[in-house]
């Protein structure tokens, strides 16, 4: 199909473009960007008053396929992505079976192509079966097209093993994505260790558990020259460490979730399992440090850590509930509400964090609007107020800490390979 997006404000940081203009899409590619464009027979979308950006990219999700399709599958997960304005997402390896070999990667790629609405990248495991004992088929998986390696959900406890992983992954120019929490300090913890946890009588997960793990792996990255990517940063001291490591030239990148930018542990006082996640939402001083980190470029990407669970799993007592919730359909709105509307981030900075840098870190050809490039485009409003209703989610996992909250800003159009996959809140496929 041919598509003409008219009159939107194009925010295209990689081209230093921030202007009202039109985009013409033909045969899945961007054919023209300019003023007063026209095209006979093209579908016209009026984007007046809206923001038009390179397709949003989430480099950290859990689509649960294979093996846990009751929680999510490629179709439902990519429907949720389209609804949230994402044109490309990367899914983690901690499935059943674990994605630790090239044959499985290739099979899942084909399944995602057949049933998915947006583009799905795969992250292979660092270790076989996530056990931290034997390296997974990293070379074969790199050849098959994975964008990185991670034992996400598990900390690689052996420093020697992590060293080997960094050395090996560097041969393929792929990042090792690090779930950095020292397990001996977080065992049986359920939320941030601090004043609120003490008052609630809940065992905590101290921030120093993250700080210690990050310190070790930054040193290993410095030693090996490998690319370490710190997943879902939550601690203020971790932000300081990464900032210093970047100044020293260590090959490190990192990410933060929309929820860690939005909430503090004060929101957990009602023991709502929707707020339970790992790493935990921390106190206000940590949140402020995270906001400073996204503002000054220490933090490279904003992600969802979309982690859907079945209703019966999360609808239990707080300490019995698993970590995580479904975030693809609320992430953009949460970021706009809590960083753009508060004057912390500009739209250019948000697009850089949610499209440009994720594409660069994963090494995919995306994150820019340019003639001749594939037409992956997101259009969103910065002003629409809406109340989150989890019952309207496309994801199978209906749990969300944002449920019932009013957010400002929402995706209006999601275009993948020139095809509209979501229009004004309705997924079209």
mmCIF file of C-alpha atoms in Angstrom, residues 97-281:
data_model
loop_
_atom_site.group_PDB
_atom_site.id
_atom_site.type_symbol
_atom_site.label_atom_id
_atom_site.label_comp_id
_atom_site.label_asym_id
_atom_site.label_seq_id
_atom_site.Cartn_x
_atom_site.Cartn_y
_atom_site.Cartn_z
ATOM 1 C CA UNK A 97 13.062 -24.393 26.216
ATOM 2 C CA UNK A 98 15.712 -21.722 26.627
ATOM 3 C CA UNK A 99 16.822 -20.041 23.397
ATOM 4 C CA UNK A 100 20.407 -21.303 23.555
ATOM 5 C CA UNK A 101 20.981 -22.766 20.080
ATOM 6 C CA UNK A 102 20.799 -21.632 16.473
ATOM 7 C CA UNK A 103 18.219 -24.196 15.369
ATOM 8 C CA UNK A 104 15.726 -22.857 17.885
ATOM 9 C CA UNK A 105 16.521 -19.257 16.917
ATOM 10 C CA UNK A 106 15.788 -19.965 13.256
ATOM 11 C CA UNK A 107 12.543 -21.748 14.041
ATOM 12 C CA UNK A 108 11.339 -18.929 16.264
ATOM 13 C CA UNK A 109 12.287 -16.321 13.682
ATOM 14 C CA UNK A 110 10.072 -18.073 11.170
ATOM 15 C CA UNK A 111 7.209 -18.342 13.664
ATOM 16 C CA UNK A 112 7.479 -14.647 14.511
ATOM 17 C CA UNK A 113 7.408 -13.758 10.816
ATOM 18 C CA UNK A 114 4.277 -15.838 10.327
ATOM 19 C CA UNK A 115 2.290 -14.656 13.346
ATOM 20 C CA UNK A 116 3.810 -11.338 14.447
ATOM 21 C CA UNK A 117 2.592 -7.857 13.521
ATOM 22 C CA UNK A 118 5.837 -6.020 14.265
ATOM 23 C CA UNK A 119 9.468 -7.010 13.823
ATOM 24 C CA UNK A 120 10.859 -9.377 16.437
ATOM 25 C CA UNK A 121 14.569 -9.644 17.225
ATOM 26 C CA UNK A 122 15.957 -12.445 19.338
ATOM 27 C CA UNK A 123 18.417 -12.384 22.210
ATOM 28 C CA UNK A 124 20.231 -15.673 22.728
ATOM 29 C CA UNK A 125 21.220 -17.131 26.084
ATOM 30 C CA UNK A 126 24.752 -16.700 27.414
ATOM 31 C CA UNK A 127 24.770 -20.145 28.991
ATOM 32 C CA UNK A 128 23.082 -23.409 28.133
ATOM 33 C CA UNK A 129 19.742 -23.637 29.915
ATOM 34 C CA UNK A 130 20.639 -20.420 31.793
ATOM 35 C CA UNK A 131 22.706 -22.506 34.221
ATOM 36 C CA UNK A 132 25.902 -20.451 34.045
ATOM 37 C CA UNK A 133 28.047 -23.540 33.532
ATOM 38 C CA UNK A 134 28.588 -23.977 29.785
ATOM 39 C CA UNK A 135 28.533 -21.345 27.065
ATOM 40 C CA UNK A 136 25.526 -21.482 24.765
ATOM 41 C CA UNK A 137 25.988 -21.707 20.985
ATOM 42 C CA UNK A 138 26.875 -18.030 20.815
ATOM 43 C CA UNK A 139 28.711 -18.148 17.486
ATOM 44 C CA UNK A 140 26.002 -20.137 15.741
ATOM 45 C CA UNK A 141 23.279 -17.932 17.196
ATOM 46 C CA UNK A 142 25.147 -14.801 16.092
ATOM 47 C CA UNK A 143 25.266 -16.225 12.576
ATOM 48 C CA UNK A 144 21.532 -16.935 12.816
ATOM 49 C CA UNK A 145 20.907 -13.266 13.600
ATOM 50 C CA UNK A 146 20.515 -12.747 17.358
ATOM 51 C CA UNK A 147 21.161 -9.158 18.423
ATOM 52 C CA UNK A 148 22.794 -9.963 21.755
ATOM 53 C CA UNK A 149 23.196 -12.508 24.522
ATOM 54 C CA UNK A 150 21.646 -12.584 27.984
ATOM 55 C CA UNK A 151 20.754 -14.893 30.835
ATOM 56 C CA UNK A 152 18.171 -12.284 31.836
ATOM 57 C CA UNK A 153 16.335 -13.287 34.972
ATOM 58 C CA UNK A 154 19.579 -14.864 36.195
ATOM 59 C CA UNK A 155 22.819 -13.229 37.291
ATOM 60 C CA UNK A 156 25.933 -14.894 35.876
ATOM 61 C CA UNK A 157 27.477 -15.686 39.244
ATOM 62 C CA UNK A 158 30.890 -16.873 38.048
ATOM 63 C CA UNK A 159 33.252 -14.038 37.155
ATOM 64 C CA UNK A 160 35.358 -16.435 35.112
ATOM 65 C CA UNK A 161 32.305 -17.479 33.108
ATOM 66 C CA UNK A 162 31.283 -13.872 32.474
ATOM 67 C CA UNK A 163 34.817 -13.130 31.323
ATOM 68 C CA UNK A 164 34.614 -15.925 28.757
ATOM 69 C CA UNK A 165 31.184 -14.733 27.615
ATOM 70 C CA UNK A 166 32.454 -11.186 27.054
ATOM 71 C CA UNK A 167 35.521 -12.407 25.211
ATOM 72 C CA UNK A 168 33.502 -14.697 22.980
ATOM 73 C CA UNK A 169 30.675 -12.242 22.272
ATOM 74 C CA UNK A 170 33.169 -9.552 21.273
ATOM 75 C CA UNK A 171 34.240 -11.782 18.362
ATOM 76 C CA UNK A 172 30.767 -11.254 16.891
ATOM 77 C CA UNK A 173 30.356 -7.609 17.951
ATOM 78 C CA UNK A 174 27.336 -8.458 20.093
ATOM 79 C CA UNK A 175 26.554 -7.107 23.587
ATOM 80 C CA UNK A 176 26.195 -9.242 26.681
ATOM 81 C CA UNK A 177 23.056 -7.980 28.409
ATOM 82 C CA UNK A 178 23.590 -8.227 32.140
ATOM 83 C CA UNK A 179 20.885 -8.890 34.731
ATOM 84 C CA UNK A 180 23.052 -7.431 37.469
ATOM 85 C CA UNK A 181 21.932 -8.448 40.961
ATOM 86 C CA UNK A 182 24.163 -10.219 43.453
ATOM 87 C CA UNK A 183 21.926 -13.172 44.302
ATOM 88 C CA UNK A 184 23.197 -13.716 47.850
ATOM 89 C CA UNK A 185 21.861 -10.261 48.775
ATOM 90 C CA UNK A 186 18.500 -10.489 47.007
ATOM 91 C CA UNK A 187 17.444 -14.016 47.984
ATOM 92 C CA UNK A 188 13.824 -14.019 49.201
ATOM 93 C CA UNK A 189 13.607 -10.223 48.832
ATOM 94 C CA UNK A 190 10.433 -8.747 47.381
ATOM 95 C CA UNK A 191 10.923 -4.982 47.098
ATOM 96 C CA UNK A 192 13.486 -2.225 47.589
ATOM 97 C CA UNK A 193 15.219 -2.528 50.949
ATOM 98 C CA UNK A 194 14.559 0.739 52.695
ATOM 99 C CA UNK A 195 12.267 2.649 55.010
ATOM 100 C CA UNK A 196 9.046 1.658 53.242
ATOM 101 C CA UNK A 197 9.918 -2.037 53.263
ATOM 102 C CA UNK A 198 10.739 -1.880 56.979
ATOM 103 C CA UNK A 199 7.389 -0.256 57.717
ATOM 104 C CA UNK A 200 5.555 -2.829 55.590
ATOM 105 C CA UNK A 201 7.387 -5.760 57.130
ATOM 106 C CA UNK A 202 8.588 -7.019 53.745
ATOM 107 C CA UNK A 203 12.080 -8.378 53.164
ATOM 108 C CA UNK A 204 13.968 -6.154 50.755
ATOM 109 C CA UNK A 205 16.398 -6.325 47.869
ATOM 110 C CA UNK A 206 19.149 -3.767 48.600
ATOM 111 C CA UNK A 207 20.440 -1.463 45.889
ATOM 112 C CA UNK A 208 23.985 -2.507 46.708
ATOM 113 C CA UNK A 209 23.216 -5.932 45.222
ATOM 114 C CA UNK A 210 22.991 -4.238 41.835
ATOM 115 C CA UNK A 211 25.950 -1.967 42.515
ATOM 116 C CA UNK A 212 28.261 -4.868 43.367
ATOM 117 C CA UNK A 213 27.273 -6.884 40.308
ATOM 118 C CA UNK A 214 27.708 -3.906 37.999
ATOM 119 C CA UNK A 215 31.117 -3.059 39.481
ATOM 120 C CA UNK A 216 32.395 -6.567 38.757
ATOM 121 C CA UNK A 217 31.105 -6.660 35.220
ATOM 122 C CA UNK A 218 32.383 -3.201 34.340
ATOM 123 C CA UNK A 219 35.840 -4.361 35.392
ATOM 124 C CA UNK A 220 35.472 -7.472 33.252
ATOM 125 C CA UNK A 221 34.347 -5.389 30.280
ATOM 126 C CA UNK A 222 37.383 -3.162 30.755
ATOM 127 C CA UNK A 223 39.648 -6.220 30.928
ATOM 128 C CA UNK A 224 38.193 -8.012 27.887
ATOM 129 C CA UNK A 225 37.145 -5.103 25.690
ATOM 130 C CA UNK A 226 33.729 -6.722 25.399
ATOM 131 C CA UNK A 227 30.466 -4.815 25.215
ATOM 132 C CA UNK A 228 28.512 -5.047 28.466
ATOM 133 C CA UNK A 229 24.952 -3.755 28.483
ATOM 134 C CA UNK A 230 23.442 -3.312 31.940
ATOM 135 C CA UNK A 231 19.765 -4.234 31.885
ATOM 136 C CA UNK A 232 17.025 -2.353 33.764
ATOM 137 C CA UNK A 233 19.252 -0.049 35.859
ATOM 138 C CA UNK A 234 17.561 0.919 39.120
ATOM 139 C CA UNK A 235 20.252 2.188 41.513
ATOM 140 C CA UNK A 236 21.736 5.663 41.794
ATOM 141 C CA UNK A 237 25.229 4.286 42.470
ATOM 142 C CA UNK A 238 24.973 2.116 39.367
ATOM 143 C CA UNK A 239 24.258 5.249 37.318
ATOM 144 C CA UNK A 240 27.366 6.871 38.804
ATOM 145 C CA UNK A 241 29.467 3.802 38.031
ATOM 146 C CA UNK A 242 28.322 3.638 34.417
ATOM 147 C CA UNK A 243 28.882 7.359 33.931
ATOM 148 C CA UNK A 244 32.453 6.988 35.197
ATOM 149 C CA UNK A 245 33.024 3.852 33.114
ATOM 150 C CA UNK A 246 31.942 5.640 29.938
ATOM 151 C CA UNK A 247 34.353 8.471 30.723
ATOM 152 C CA UNK A 248 37.131 5.855 30.987
ATOM 153 C CA UNK A 249 36.251 4.431 27.591
ATOM 154 C CA UNK A 250 34.801 1.127 28.806
ATOM 155 C CA UNK A 251 32.396 -0.358 26.262
ATOM 156 C CA UNK A 252 29.232 -0.132 28.320
ATOM 157 C CA UNK A 253 25.636 0.768 27.524
ATOM 158 C CA UNK A 254 22.548 0.519 29.710
ATOM 159 C CA UNK A 255 18.785 0.848 29.867
ATOM 160 C CA UNK A 256 16.039 1.865 32.271
ATOM 161 C CA UNK A 257 12.356 0.968 32.366
ATOM 162 C CA UNK A 258 9.497 3.437 32.117
ATOM 163 C CA UNK A 259 8.195 2.180 35.460
ATOM 164 C CA UNK A 260 11.448 2.933 37.284
ATOM 165 C CA UNK A 261 11.210 6.492 35.945
ATOM 166 C CA UNK A 262 7.562 6.766 37.012
ATOM 167 C CA UNK A 263 7.213 5.200 40.460
ATOM 168 C CA UNK A 264 8.878 4.913 43.859
ATOM 169 C CA UNK A 265 8.524 2.294 46.562
ATOM 170 C CA UNK A 266 5.862 4.495 48.184
ATOM 171 C CA UNK A 267 3.454 3.072 45.569
ATOM 172 C CA UNK A 268 3.886 -0.413 47.078
ATOM 173 C CA UNK A 269 2.278 0.406 50.430
ATOM 174 C CA UNK A 270 -0.966 -1.330 49.431
ATOM 175 C CA UNK A 271 0.906 -4.585 48.683
ATOM 176 C CA UNK A 272 -0.285 -4.492 45.067
ATOM 177 C CA UNK A 273 1.511 -7.333 43.187
ATOM 178 C CA UNK A 274 1.403 -5.265 39.981
ATOM 179 C CA UNK A 275 4.251 -3.181 41.411
ATOM 180 C CA UNK A 276 6.430 -6.208 42.152
ATOM 181 C CA UNK A 277 9.372 -6.515 39.778
ATOM 182 C CA UNK A 278 13.079 -7.259 39.643
ATOM 183 C CA UNK A 279 15.022 -5.114 40.117
ATOM 184 C CA UNK A 280 12.514 -3.429 42.407
ATOM 185 C CA UNK A 281 11.152 0.079 42.153
#
